[in-house]
Coordinates of C-alpha atoms and ligand atoms in Angstrom, one line a residue:
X1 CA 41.7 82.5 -56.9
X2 CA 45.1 82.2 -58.0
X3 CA 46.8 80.1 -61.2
X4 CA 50.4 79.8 -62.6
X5 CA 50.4 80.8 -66.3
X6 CA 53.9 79.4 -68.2
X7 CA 55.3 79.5 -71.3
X8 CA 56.6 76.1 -73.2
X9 CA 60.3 76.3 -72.0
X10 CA 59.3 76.7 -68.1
X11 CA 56.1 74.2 -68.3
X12 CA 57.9 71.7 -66.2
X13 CA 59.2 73.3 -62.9
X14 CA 55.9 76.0 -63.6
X15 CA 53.5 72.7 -62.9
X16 CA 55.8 71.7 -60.2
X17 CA 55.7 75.3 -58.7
X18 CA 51.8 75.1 -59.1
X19 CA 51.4 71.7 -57.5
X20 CA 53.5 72.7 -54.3
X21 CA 50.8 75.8 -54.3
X22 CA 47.8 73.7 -55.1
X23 CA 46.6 76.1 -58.1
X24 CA 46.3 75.1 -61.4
X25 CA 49.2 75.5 -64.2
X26 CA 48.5 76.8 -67.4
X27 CA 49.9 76.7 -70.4
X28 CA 50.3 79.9 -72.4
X29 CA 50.1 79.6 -76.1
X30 CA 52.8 81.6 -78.2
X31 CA 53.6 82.1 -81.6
X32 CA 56.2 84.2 -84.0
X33 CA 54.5 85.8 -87.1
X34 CA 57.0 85.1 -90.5
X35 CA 57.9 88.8 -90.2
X36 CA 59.4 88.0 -86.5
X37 CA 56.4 89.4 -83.9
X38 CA 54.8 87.5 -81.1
X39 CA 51.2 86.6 -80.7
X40 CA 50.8 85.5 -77.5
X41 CA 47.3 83.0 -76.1
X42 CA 46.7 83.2 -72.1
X43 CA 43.7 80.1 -72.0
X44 CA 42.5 80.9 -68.7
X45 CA 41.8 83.6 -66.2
X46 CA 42.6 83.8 -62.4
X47 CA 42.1 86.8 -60.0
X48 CA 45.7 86.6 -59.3
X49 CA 47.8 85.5 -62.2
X50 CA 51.3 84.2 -61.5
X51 CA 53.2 84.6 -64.6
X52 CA 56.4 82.1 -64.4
X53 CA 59.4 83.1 -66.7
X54 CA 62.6 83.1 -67.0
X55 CA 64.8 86.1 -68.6
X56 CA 67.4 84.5 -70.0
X57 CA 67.5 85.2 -73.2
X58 CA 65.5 88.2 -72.2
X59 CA 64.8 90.6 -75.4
X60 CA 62.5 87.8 -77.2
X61 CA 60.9 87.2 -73.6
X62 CA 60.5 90.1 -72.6
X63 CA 58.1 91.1 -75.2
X64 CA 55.9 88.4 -74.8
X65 CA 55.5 88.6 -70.9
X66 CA 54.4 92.3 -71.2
X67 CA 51.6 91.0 -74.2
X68 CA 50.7 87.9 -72.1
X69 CA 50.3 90.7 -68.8
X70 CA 47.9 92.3 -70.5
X71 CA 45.8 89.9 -71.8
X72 CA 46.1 88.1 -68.6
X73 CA 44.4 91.6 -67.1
X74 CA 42.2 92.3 -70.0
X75 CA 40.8 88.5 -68.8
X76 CA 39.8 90.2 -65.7
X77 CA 43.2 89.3 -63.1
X78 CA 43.6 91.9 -60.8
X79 CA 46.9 91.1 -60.0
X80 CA 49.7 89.6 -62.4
X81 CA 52.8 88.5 -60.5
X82 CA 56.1 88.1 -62.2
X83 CA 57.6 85.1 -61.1
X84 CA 61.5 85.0 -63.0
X85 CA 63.8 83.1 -61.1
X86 CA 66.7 84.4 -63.5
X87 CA 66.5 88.0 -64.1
X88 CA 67.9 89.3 -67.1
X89 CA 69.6 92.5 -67.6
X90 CA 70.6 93.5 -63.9
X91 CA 74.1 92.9 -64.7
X92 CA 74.7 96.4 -66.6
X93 CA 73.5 98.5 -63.5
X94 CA 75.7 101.2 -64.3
X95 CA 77.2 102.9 -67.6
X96 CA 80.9 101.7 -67.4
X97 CA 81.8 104.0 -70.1
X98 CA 80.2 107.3 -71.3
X99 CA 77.0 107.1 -73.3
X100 CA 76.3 103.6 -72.6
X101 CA 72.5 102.7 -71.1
X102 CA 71.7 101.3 -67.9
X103 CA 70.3 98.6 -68.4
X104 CA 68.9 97.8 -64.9
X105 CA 67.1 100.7 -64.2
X106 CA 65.4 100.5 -68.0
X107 CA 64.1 97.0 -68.0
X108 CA 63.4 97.6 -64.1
X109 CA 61.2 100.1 -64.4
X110 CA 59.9 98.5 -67.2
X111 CA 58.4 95.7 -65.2
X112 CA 57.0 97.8 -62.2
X113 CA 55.0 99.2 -64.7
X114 CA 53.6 96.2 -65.8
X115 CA 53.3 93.8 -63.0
X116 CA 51.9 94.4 -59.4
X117 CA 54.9 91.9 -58.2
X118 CA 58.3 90.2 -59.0
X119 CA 59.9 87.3 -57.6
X120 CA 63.4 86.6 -58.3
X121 CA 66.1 84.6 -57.5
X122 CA 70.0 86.0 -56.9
X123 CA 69.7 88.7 -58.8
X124 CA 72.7 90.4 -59.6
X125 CA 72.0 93.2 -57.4
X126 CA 76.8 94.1 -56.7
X127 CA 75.9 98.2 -56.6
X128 CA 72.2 98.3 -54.8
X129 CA 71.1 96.7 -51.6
X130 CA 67.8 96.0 -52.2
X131 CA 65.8 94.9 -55.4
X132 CA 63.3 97.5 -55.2
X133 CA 65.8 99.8 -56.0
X134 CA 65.6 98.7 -59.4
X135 CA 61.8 97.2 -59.9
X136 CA 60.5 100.6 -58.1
X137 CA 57.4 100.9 -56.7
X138 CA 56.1 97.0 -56.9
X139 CA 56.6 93.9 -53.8
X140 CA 60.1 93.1 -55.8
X141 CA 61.5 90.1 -53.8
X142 CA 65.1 88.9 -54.3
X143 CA 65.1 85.3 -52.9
X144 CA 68.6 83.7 -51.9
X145 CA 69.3 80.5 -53.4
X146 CA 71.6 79.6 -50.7
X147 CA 69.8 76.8 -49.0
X148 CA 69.2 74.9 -52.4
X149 CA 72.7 75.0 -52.9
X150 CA 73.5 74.2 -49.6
X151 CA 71.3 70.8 -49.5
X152 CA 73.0 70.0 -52.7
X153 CA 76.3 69.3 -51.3
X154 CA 77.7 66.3 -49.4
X155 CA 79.2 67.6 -46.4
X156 CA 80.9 64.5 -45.4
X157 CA 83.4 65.1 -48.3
X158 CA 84.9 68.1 -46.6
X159 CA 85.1 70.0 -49.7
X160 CA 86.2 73.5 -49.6
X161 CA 84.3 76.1 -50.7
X162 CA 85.5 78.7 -53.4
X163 CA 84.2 82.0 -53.9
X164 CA 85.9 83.5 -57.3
X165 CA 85.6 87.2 -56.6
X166 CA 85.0 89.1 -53.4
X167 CA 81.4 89.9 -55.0
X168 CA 80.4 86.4 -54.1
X169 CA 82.1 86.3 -50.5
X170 CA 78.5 86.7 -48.5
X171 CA 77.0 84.7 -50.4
X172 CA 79.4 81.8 -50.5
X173 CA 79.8 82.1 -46.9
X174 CA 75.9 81.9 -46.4
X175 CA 75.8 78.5 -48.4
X176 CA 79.2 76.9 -46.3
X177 CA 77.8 78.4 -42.8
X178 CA 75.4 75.5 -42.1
X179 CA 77.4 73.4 -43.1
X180 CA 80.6 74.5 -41.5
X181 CA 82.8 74.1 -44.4
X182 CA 85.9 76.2 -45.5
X183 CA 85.7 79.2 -47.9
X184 CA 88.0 80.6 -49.6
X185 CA 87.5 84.0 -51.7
X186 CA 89.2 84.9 -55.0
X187 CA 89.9 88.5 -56.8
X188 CA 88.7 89.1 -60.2
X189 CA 89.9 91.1 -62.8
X190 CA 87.7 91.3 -65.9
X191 CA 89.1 93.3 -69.1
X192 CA 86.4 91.7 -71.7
X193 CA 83.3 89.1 -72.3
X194 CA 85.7 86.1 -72.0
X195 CA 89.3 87.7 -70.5
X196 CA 89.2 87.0 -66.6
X197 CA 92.2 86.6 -64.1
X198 CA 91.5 85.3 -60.8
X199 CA 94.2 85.3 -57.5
X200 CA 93.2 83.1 -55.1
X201 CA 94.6 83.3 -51.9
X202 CA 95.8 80.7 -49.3
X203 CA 94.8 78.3 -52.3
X204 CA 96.9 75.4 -50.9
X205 CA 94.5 74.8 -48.6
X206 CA 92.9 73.0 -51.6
X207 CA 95.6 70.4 -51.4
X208 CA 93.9 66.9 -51.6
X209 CA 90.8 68.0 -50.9
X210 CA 87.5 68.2 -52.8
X211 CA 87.0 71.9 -54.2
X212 CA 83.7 73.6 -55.4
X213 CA 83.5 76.6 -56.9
X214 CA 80.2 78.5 -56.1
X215 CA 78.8 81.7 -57.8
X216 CA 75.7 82.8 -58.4
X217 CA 75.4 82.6 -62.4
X218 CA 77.6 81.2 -65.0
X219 CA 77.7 83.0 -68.0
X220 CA 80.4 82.4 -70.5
X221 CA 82.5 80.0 -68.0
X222 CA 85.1 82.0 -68.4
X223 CA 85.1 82.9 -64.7
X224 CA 84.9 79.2 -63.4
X225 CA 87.6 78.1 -66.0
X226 CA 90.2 80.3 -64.5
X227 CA 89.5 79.7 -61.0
X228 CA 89.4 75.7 -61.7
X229 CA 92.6 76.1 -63.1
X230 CA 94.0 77.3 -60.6
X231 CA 92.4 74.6 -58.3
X232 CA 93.9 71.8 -60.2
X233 CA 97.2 73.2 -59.9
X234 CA 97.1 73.7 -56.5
X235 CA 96.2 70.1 -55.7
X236 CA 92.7 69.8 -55.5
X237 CA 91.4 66.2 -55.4
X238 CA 88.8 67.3 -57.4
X239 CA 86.7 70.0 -59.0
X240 CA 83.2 70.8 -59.5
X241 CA 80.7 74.0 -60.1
X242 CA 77.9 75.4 -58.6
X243 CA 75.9 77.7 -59.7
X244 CA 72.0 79.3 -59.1
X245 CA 71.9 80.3 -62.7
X246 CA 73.8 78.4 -65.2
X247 CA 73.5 80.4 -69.2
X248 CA 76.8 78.8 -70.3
X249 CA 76.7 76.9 -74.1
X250 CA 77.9 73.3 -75.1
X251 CA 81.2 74.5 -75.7
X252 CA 81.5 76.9 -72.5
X253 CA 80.5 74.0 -70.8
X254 CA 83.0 71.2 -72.7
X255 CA 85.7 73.9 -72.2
X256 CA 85.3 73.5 -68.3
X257 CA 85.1 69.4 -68.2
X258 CA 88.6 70.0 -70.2
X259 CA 89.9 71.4 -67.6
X260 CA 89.0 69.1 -65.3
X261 CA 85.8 70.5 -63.9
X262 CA 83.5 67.0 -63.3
X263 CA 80.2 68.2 -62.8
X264 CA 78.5 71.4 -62.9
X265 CA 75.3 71.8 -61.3
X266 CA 72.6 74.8 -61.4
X267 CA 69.1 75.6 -60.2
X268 CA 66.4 75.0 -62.6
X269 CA 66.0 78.9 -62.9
X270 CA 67.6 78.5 -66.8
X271 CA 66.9 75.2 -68.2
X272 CA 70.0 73.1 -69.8
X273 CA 72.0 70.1 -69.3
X274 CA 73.0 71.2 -65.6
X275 CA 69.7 72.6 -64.3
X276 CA 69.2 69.8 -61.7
X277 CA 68.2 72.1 -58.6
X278 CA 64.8 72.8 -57.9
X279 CA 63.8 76.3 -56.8
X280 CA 60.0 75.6 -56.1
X281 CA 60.1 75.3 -52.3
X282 CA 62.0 79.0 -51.7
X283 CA 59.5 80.3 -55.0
X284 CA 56.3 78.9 -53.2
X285 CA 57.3 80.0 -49.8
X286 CA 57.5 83.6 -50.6
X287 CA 54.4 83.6 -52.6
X288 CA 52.8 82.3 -50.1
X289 CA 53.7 84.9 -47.9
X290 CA 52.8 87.6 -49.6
X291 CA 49.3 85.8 -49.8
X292 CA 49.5 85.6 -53.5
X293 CA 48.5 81.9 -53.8
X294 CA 45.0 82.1 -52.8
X295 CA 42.5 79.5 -53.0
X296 CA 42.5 77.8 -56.8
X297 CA 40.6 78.8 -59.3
Ligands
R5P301 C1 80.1 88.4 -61.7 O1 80.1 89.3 -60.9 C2 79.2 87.2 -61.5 O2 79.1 86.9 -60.2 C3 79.8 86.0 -62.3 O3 81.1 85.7 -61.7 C4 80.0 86.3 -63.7 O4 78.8 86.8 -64.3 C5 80.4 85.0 -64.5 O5 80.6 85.3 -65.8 P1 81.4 84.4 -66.8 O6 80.9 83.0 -66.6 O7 81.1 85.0 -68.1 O8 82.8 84.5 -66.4

């Protein structure tokens, strides 16, 4: 006996993730006191409980997925699963200068202690191998995006493939493989939130061809701005942006169409304007694997 349990902003892709499971989809009430806490309402019970949220914008949700846990288990579910197909905080995964806390390891072990399993989706795992390193001690699964991204682009264009960093190279070579499109990897140098510099090369192999620039979360843009500039001054016909998580603002997002970036696409891990990917057939898969979908409730 298993159920999805989702808060407001994930309702959507949650019922759709329930549907492709066949268990019911409920909606979890929640609620800010005037002095700032969260009440949170679980409606229903299931033996295994398959909490869907997102962590972006992670220290408001966070709270509320650890009281929503626990209610969930005072209900009687012997197993809450963590479904979060963005996973905040794994990008500080070491102290890069003296004193400061890492992150990673904090909010990881914070959610092994909580939930019996996580699901994920390209987590930003640059300086550990697996996800378990981080999420000890719980079924942690880091799923690949890849073949979403992969189905979402029109190989008859011949477009080539642009990695902006060597930290994406695998990946971006795991979304052109089946394709059998060209790749090209950039080097990144990042001195602050928003300062990036990008060298890209053999880049005039981009001359009058279609270009996309892949990576596996767009934050401030800033990444993606530099690289498309380069792009359009090396000839590309044109330019677009993929992404599996996309956390970028209106104006991050109007400062790349500026510079010439036409459309920029994301999975539905974050919601916003260019969250038009679905996730829900690599979620469902895995949960179904690990036998969490049972029968429904
Ligand atoms: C970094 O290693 C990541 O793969 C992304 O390239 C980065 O997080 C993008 O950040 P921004 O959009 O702020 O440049």
């Amino acid at each position: 006996m298993s159920a999805v349990f989702a808060f407001a902003e994930g309702a959507d892709e949650a019922g759709r993730l329930a549907g492709e499971l066949g268990v019911p989809c409920h909606a979890i009430e929640a609620r800010r006191f005037p002095d700032g806490e969260s009440l949170v309402r679980v409606p229903a019970f299931a033996e295994t409980a398959i909490l869907y949220r997102s962590l972006d914008d992670p220290n408001a949700r966070l709270v509320e997925i650890l009281l929503a846990a626990s209610a969930l288990r005072d209900g009687g579910a012997r197993r809450v699963v963590l479904v979060a197909p963005y996973l905040g905080y794994m990008r500080q995964d070491m102290a890069f200068r003296p004193g400061e806390a890492v992150s990673q390891r904090v909010i990881g072990k914070l959610l092994a202690d909580h939930f019996d399993g996580l699901v994920t989706i390209d987590p930003h795992l640059h300086r550990i191998a697996r996800l378990d390193e981080a999420v000890p001690g719980i079924p942690a699964l880091a799923l690949s995006a890849a073949p979403v991204l992969s189905a979402a682009i029109d190989r008859a264009e011949r477009p080539v493939l642009i990695g902006p960093d060597s930290e994406s190279r695998p990946w971006v070579e795991a979304i052109a493989a089946p394709l059998g499109l060209d790749v090209l990897v950039g080097e990144k140098d990042r001195w602050g939130d928003r300062d990036v510099a990008i060298r890209i090369s053999g880049i005039e192999a981009v001359s009058g061809r279609p270009a996309i620039l892949v990576d596996d979360v767009i934050s401030s843009g800033m990444t993606m701005l530099a690289a498309a500039h380069l792009l359009r001054d090396a000839g590309a016909s044109r330019v677009e942006a993929l992404a599996t998580h996309c956390l970028a603002g209106a104006d991050d997002l109007a400062r790349l169409a500026a510079a010439g970036v036409e459309r920029v696409r994301s999975t539905r891990s974050v919601s916003g304007p260019t969250a038009c990917l679905s996730n829900v057939a690599i979620l469902a898969g895995a949960i179904r694997r690990q036998g969490w979908a049972g029968s429904a409730v």
